[in-house]
XYZ file of C-alpha atoms in Angstrom:
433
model
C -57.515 -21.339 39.885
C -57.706 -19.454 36.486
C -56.578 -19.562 33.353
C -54.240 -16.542 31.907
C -55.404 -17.839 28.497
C -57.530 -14.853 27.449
C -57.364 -15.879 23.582
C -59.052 -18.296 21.462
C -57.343 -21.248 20.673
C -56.197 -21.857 17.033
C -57.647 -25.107 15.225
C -54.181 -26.640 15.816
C -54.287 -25.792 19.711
C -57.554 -26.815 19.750
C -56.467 -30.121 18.262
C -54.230 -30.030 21.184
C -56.383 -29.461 23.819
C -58.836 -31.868 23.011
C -55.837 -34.659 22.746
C -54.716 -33.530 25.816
C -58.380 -33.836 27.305
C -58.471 -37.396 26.529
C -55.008 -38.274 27.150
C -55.876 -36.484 30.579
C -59.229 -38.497 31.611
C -58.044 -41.643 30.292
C -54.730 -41.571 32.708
C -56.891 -41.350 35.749
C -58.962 -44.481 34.502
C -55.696 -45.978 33.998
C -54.530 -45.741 37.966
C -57.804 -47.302 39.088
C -57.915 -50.175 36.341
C -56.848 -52.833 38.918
C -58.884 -51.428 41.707
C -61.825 -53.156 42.946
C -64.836 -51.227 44.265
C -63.900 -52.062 47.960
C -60.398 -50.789 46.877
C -62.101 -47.381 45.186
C -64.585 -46.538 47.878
C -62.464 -46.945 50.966
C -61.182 -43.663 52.618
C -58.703 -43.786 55.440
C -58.983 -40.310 56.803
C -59.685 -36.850 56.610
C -57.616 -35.296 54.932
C -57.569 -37.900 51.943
C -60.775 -39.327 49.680
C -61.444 -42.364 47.928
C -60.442 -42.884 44.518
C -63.448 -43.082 43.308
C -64.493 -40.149 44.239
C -61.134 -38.410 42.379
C -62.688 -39.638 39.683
C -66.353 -38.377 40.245
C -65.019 -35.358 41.542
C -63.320 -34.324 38.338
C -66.134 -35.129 36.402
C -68.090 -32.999 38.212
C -65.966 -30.263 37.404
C -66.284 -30.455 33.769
C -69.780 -31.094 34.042
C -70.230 -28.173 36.305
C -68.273 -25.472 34.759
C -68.249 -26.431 31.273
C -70.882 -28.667 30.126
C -73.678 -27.242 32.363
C -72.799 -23.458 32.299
C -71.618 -23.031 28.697
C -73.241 -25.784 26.485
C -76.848 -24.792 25.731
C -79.489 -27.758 26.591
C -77.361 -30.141 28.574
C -79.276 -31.885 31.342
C -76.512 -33.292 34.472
C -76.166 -36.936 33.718
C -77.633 -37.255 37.716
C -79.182 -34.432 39.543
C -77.978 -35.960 42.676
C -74.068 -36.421 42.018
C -73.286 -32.631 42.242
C -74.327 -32.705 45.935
C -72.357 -35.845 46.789
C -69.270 -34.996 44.118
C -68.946 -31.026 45.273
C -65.730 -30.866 47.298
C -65.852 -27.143 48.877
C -67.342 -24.754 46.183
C -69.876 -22.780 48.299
C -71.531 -20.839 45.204
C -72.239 -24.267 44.337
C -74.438 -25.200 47.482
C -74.670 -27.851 50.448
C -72.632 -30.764 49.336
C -71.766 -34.316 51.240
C -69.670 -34.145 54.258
C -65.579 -34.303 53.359
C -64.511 -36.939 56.131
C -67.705 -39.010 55.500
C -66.522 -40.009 51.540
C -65.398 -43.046 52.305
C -69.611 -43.947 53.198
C -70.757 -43.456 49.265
C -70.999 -47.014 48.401
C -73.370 -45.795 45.375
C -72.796 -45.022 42.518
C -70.525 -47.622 42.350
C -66.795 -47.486 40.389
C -69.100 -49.242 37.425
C -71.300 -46.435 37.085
C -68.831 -43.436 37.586
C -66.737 -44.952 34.693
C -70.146 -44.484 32.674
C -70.496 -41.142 34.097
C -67.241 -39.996 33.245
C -67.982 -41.463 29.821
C -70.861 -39.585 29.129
C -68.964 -36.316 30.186
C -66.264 -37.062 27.886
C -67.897 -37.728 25.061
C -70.365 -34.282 25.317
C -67.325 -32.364 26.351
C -65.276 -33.477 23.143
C -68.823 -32.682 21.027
C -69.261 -29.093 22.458
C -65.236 -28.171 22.082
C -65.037 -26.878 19.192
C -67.982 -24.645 19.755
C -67.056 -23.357 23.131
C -66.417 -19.497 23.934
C -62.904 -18.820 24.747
C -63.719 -18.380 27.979
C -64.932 -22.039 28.060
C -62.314 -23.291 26.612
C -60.046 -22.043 29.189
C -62.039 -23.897 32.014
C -61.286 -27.133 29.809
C -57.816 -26.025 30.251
C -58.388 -25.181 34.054
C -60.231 -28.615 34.122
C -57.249 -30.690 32.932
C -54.921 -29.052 34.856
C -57.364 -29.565 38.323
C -57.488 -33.511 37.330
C -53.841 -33.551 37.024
C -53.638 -32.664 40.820
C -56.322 -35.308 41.572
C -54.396 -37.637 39.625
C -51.576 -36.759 42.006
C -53.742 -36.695 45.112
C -55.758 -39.751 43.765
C -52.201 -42.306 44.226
C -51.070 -40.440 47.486
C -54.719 -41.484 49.375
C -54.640 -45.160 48.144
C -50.925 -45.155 49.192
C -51.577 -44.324 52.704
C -55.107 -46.551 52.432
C -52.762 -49.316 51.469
C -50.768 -48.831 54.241
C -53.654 -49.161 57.185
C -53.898 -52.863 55.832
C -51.620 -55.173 58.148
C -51.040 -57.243 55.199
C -49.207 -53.825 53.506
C -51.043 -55.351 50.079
C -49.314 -53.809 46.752
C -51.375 -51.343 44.865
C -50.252 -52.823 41.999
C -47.788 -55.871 41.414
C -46.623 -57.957 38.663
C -44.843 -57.146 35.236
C -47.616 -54.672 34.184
C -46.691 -51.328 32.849
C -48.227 -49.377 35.712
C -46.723 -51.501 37.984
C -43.753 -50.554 36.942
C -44.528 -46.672 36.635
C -45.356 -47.002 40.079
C -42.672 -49.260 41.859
C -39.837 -46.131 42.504
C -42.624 -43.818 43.554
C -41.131 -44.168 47.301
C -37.463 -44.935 46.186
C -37.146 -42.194 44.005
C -33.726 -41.722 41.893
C -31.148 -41.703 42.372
C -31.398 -45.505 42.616
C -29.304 -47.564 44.725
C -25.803 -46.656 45.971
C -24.542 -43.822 46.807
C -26.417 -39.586 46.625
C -23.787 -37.244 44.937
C -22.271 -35.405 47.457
C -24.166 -32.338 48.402
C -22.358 -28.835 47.713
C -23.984 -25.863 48.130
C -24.755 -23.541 44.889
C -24.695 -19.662 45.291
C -28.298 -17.769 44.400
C -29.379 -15.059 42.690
C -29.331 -11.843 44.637
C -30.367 -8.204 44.292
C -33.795 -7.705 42.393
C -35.320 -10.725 40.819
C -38.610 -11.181 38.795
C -41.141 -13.995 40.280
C -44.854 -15.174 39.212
C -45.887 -16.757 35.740
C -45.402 -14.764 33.214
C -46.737 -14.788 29.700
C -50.009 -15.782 28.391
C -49.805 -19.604 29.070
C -51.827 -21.272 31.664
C -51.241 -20.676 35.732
C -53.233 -20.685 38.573
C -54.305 -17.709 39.595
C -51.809 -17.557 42.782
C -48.835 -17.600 40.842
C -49.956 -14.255 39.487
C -49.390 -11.190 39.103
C -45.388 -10.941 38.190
C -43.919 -8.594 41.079
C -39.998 -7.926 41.978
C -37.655 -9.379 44.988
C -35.048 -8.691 46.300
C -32.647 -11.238 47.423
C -30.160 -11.164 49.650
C -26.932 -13.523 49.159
C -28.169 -17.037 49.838
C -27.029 -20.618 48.460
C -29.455 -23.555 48.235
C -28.061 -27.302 48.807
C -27.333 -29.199 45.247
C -29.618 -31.758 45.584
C -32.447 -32.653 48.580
C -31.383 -34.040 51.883
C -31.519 -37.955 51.545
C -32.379 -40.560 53.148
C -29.594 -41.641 54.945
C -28.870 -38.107 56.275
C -32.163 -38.186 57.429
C -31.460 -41.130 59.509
C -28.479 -39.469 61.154
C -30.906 -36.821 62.261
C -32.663 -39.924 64.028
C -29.183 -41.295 65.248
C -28.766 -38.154 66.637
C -31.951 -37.464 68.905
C -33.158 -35.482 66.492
C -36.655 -36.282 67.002
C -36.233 -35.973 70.913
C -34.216 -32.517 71.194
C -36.901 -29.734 71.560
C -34.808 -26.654 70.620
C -34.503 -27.731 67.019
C -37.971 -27.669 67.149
C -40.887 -25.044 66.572
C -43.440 -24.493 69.525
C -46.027 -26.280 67.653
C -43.828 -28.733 65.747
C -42.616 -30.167 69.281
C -45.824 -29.887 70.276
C -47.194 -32.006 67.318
C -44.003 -34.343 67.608
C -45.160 -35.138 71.202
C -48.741 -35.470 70.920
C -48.291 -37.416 67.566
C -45.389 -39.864 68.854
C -43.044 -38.678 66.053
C -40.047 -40.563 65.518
C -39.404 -41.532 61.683
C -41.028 -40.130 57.973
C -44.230 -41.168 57.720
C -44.340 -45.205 56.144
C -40.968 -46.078 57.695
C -40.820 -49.376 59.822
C -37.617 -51.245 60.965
C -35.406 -50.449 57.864
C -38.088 -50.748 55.852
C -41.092 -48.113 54.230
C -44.375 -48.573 52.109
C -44.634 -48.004 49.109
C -47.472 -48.586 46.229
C -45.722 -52.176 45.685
C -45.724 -52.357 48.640
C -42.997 -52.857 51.883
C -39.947 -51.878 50.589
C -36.064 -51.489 52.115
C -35.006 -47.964 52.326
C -32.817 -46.498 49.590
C -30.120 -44.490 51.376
C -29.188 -42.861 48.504
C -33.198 -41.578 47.623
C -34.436 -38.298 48.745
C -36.465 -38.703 52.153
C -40.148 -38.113 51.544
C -43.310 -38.128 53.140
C -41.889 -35.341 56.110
C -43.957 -32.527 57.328
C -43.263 -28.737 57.280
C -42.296 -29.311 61.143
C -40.240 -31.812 60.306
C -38.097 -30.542 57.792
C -37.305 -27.311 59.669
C -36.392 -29.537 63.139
C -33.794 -30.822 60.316
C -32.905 -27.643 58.628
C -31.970 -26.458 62.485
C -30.022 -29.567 63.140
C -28.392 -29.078 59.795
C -26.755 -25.837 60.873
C -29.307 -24.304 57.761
C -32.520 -23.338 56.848
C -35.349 -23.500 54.412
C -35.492 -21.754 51.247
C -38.040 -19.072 50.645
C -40.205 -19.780 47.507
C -38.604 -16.880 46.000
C -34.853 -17.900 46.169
C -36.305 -21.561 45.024
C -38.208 -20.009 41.695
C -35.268 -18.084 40.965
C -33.082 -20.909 40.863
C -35.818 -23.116 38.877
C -36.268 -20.546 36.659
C -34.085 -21.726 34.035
C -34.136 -25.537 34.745
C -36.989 -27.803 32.539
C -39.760 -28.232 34.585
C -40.738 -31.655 32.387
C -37.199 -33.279 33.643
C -36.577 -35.751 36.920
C -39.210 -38.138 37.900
C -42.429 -37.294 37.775
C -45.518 -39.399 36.384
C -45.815 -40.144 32.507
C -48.647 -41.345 30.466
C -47.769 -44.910 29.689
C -44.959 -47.418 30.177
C -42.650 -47.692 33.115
C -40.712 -44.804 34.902
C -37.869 -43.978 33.450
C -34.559 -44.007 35.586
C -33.560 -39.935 35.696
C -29.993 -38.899 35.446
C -28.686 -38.504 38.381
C -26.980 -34.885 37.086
C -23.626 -33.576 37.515
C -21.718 -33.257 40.926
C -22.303 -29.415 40.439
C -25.550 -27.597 40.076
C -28.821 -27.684 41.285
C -30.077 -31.398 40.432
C -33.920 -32.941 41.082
C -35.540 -29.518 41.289
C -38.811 -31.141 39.642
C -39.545 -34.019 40.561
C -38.593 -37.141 42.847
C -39.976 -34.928 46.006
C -42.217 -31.914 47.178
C -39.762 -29.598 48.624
C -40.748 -27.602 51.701
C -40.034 -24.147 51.544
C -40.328 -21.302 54.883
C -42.692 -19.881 52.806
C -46.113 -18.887 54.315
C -49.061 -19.226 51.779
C -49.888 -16.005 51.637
C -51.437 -14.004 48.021
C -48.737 -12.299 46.115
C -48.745 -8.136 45.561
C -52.191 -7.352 43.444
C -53.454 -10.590 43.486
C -57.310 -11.180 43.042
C -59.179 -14.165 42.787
C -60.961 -14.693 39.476
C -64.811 -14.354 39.534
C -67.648 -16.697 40.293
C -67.020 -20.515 41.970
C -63.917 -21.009 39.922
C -62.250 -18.135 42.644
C -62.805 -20.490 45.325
C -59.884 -22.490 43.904
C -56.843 -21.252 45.731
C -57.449 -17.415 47.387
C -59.931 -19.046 50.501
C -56.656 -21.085 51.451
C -53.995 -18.511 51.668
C -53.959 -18.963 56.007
C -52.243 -21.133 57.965
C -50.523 -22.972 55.089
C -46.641 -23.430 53.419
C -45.299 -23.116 50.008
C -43.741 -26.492 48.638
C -41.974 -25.882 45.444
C -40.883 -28.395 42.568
C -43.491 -31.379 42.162
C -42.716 -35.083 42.607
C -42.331 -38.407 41.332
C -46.446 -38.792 41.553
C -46.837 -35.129 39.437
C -48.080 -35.747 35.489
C -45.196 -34.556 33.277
C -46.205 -31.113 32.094
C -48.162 -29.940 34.933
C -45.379 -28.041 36.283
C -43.753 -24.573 36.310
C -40.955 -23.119 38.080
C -43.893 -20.548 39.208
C -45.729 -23.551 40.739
C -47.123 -23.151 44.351
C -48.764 -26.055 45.998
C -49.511 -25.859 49.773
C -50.561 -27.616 52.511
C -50.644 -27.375 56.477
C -47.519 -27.720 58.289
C -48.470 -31.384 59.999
C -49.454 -32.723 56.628
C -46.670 -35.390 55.258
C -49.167 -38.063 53.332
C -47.697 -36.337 50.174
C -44.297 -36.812 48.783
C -42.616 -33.963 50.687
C -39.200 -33.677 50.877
C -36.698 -30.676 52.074
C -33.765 -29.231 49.973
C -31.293 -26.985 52.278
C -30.948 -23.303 51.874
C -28.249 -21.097 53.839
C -27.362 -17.296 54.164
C -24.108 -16.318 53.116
């Protein structure tokens, strides 16, 4: 990912950026304060790592692409964490095997907190001081531990959920515990979804990709032209109760709403239900909860929500029609993860218009994750970031209800493989008209 920061920062940016720094590094410390080592080391498959290592991980990075490449004289805090704390930077060497995380015991969570420590404090030293094109891998690094952040509460989610006790990640009247209770029953809360209406697109020519000289990953670049064809996307995403009367209705067990490999997954994966769902009941980091009707459904894969699209009489958006319709909207509103102090119930929005865009859910697009016209990856290991992934993958558009407020764009692409539902995904319908 890179930076289209090109500038130096002013001394009241800079101000900025180093608050944001530490308001960045001490969040992540925050989601792990009430985890014990067993709880931080633990890694319950693949495709997800331990928190701990989130938190090594992202030190890394700074201390990797900041500290050790643009701050004359610094010696790595340990010459032996890059290897284990590298997650797939080849310019950067042989580093420890991806499904075997869950094995590094040592260093313990003790001793990356004083790790971490030591990069802060030399990173807030050396800012002031850095080129510009070191400050803008600060700026890359915050926004990469933002993700992690993200990332770091979906693993110990589905961690938590392998345990037969279904154990709370966090309980009790604490502040976190309260920032974290909804994160499966996002808004609207109890009672009843606003009805869903369909809102007509843009069409003709429209103008995608970050623009401007603020930060973006490099995928979300360069600016190109659409066209558009006349299209409406659903007001809201598809909820949880409509989801169950796609179960009601066989959905689950009628292979032509299905893709070839989607059925195929469906069978060999004994697919019946969202991920975490149990008897009228789903996990949740506080653990087993009752299903909100009314809440978007979440944790679906890309199969999944195009099985319902089908049954739906619908379709998915594309990413384009989606950032055309964000375009206008605040990225910072809905539910999505704050700094301190409980969630905040969002407003549920008007019975017209496009409400929860960002926020609450992931939302699947029919988007292939593919590089847009002219796009090149920036130079050296930071390029490794996003381009190596454009195959096989799906856009999702709009963040969630576990995405740090401010970290998102209407331009935003995340991806991930069409199987893959330990996120909060959700679907929003689209339709031709």
């Amino acid at each position: 990912m890179a930076s289209r920061t090109d500038a130096s920062p002013t001394t009241d940016t800079m101000e900025q950026l180093a608050r944001r720094f530490a308001a960045t590094r001490r969040l992540s410390l925050d989601l792990v304060a009430t985890l014990s080592d067993a709880d931080a080391s633990a890694q319950s498959m693949p495709d997800a790592s331990p928190a701990k290592w989130h938190l090594a991980h992202t030190s890394w990075f700074f201390e990797t692409f900041v500290l050790r490449d643009h701050v004359a004289g610094y010696r790595l805090f340990d010459e032996r964490y890059p290897f284990l704390f590298n997650s797939y930077y080849e310019a950067e060497g042989p580093r420890h095997g991806r499904p075997k995380r869950g094995l590094l015991t040592r260093p313990s969570l003790d001793e990356v907190r004083i790790w971490r420590a030591h990069v802060d404090t030399a990173v807030q030293t050396a800012l002031s001081d850095l080129s510009p094109a070191a400050q803008a891998l600060v700026e890359l690094g915050i926004q990469h531990e933002q993700q992690h952040q993200e990332l770091l509460l979906t693993d110990l989610k589905h961690l938590f959920a392998q345990n037969p006790l279904g154990p709370a990640v966090w309980s009790g009247d604490s502040a976190i515990a309260n920032k974290v209770a909804q994160f499966s029953a996002v808004l609207p809360p109890r009672g009843e979804a606003s009805a869903m209406r369909w809102v007509k697109g843009a069409e003709g020519v429209v103008s995608v990709g970050h623009a401007g000289d603020t930060f973006a990953f490099d995928c979300e670049v360069p600016r190109f032209s659409a066209l558009l064809t006349p299209h409406a996307l659903a007001s809201r995403p598809v909820s949880n109760r409509e989801w169950q009367q796609f179960i009601d209705d066989g959905g689950y067990h009628t292979s032509s709403l299905w893709l070839s490999d989607g059925w195929a997954w469906v069978q060999s994966e004994d697919v019946d239900t969202p991920a975490y769902w149990r008897e009228g009941r789903q996990f949740t980091l506080s653990g087993w909860q009752e299903i909100d009707p009314a809440a978007p459904v979440t944790h679906i894969s890309f199969f999944e929500a195009d099985a319902f699209a089908s049954w739906a009489g619908a379709r998915l958006p594309t990413e384009i029609e989606w950032e055309a319709a964000a375009a206008a909207l605040d990225p910072a509103s809905g539910q999505q993860l704050d700094a301190a102090g409980p969630v905040q119930p969002a407003a549920p929005g008007a019975d017209t218009g496009l409400q929860q865009m960002f926020g609450s859910v992931w939302e699947w697009t029919g988007s292939a994750y593919r590089p847009y016209p002219g796009f090149r990856a920036a130079p050296g290991a930071v390029g490794e970031y996003n381009g190596k992934f454009m195959s096989g993958q799906f856009v999702l558009r709009g963040g969630s209800c576990a995405t740090p407020r401010g970290h998102l764009r209407a331009s935003y692409r995340n991806f991930f493989y069409p199987h893959q539902r330990w996120q909060f995904t959700g679907v929003r319908l689209a339709k031709d008209l």
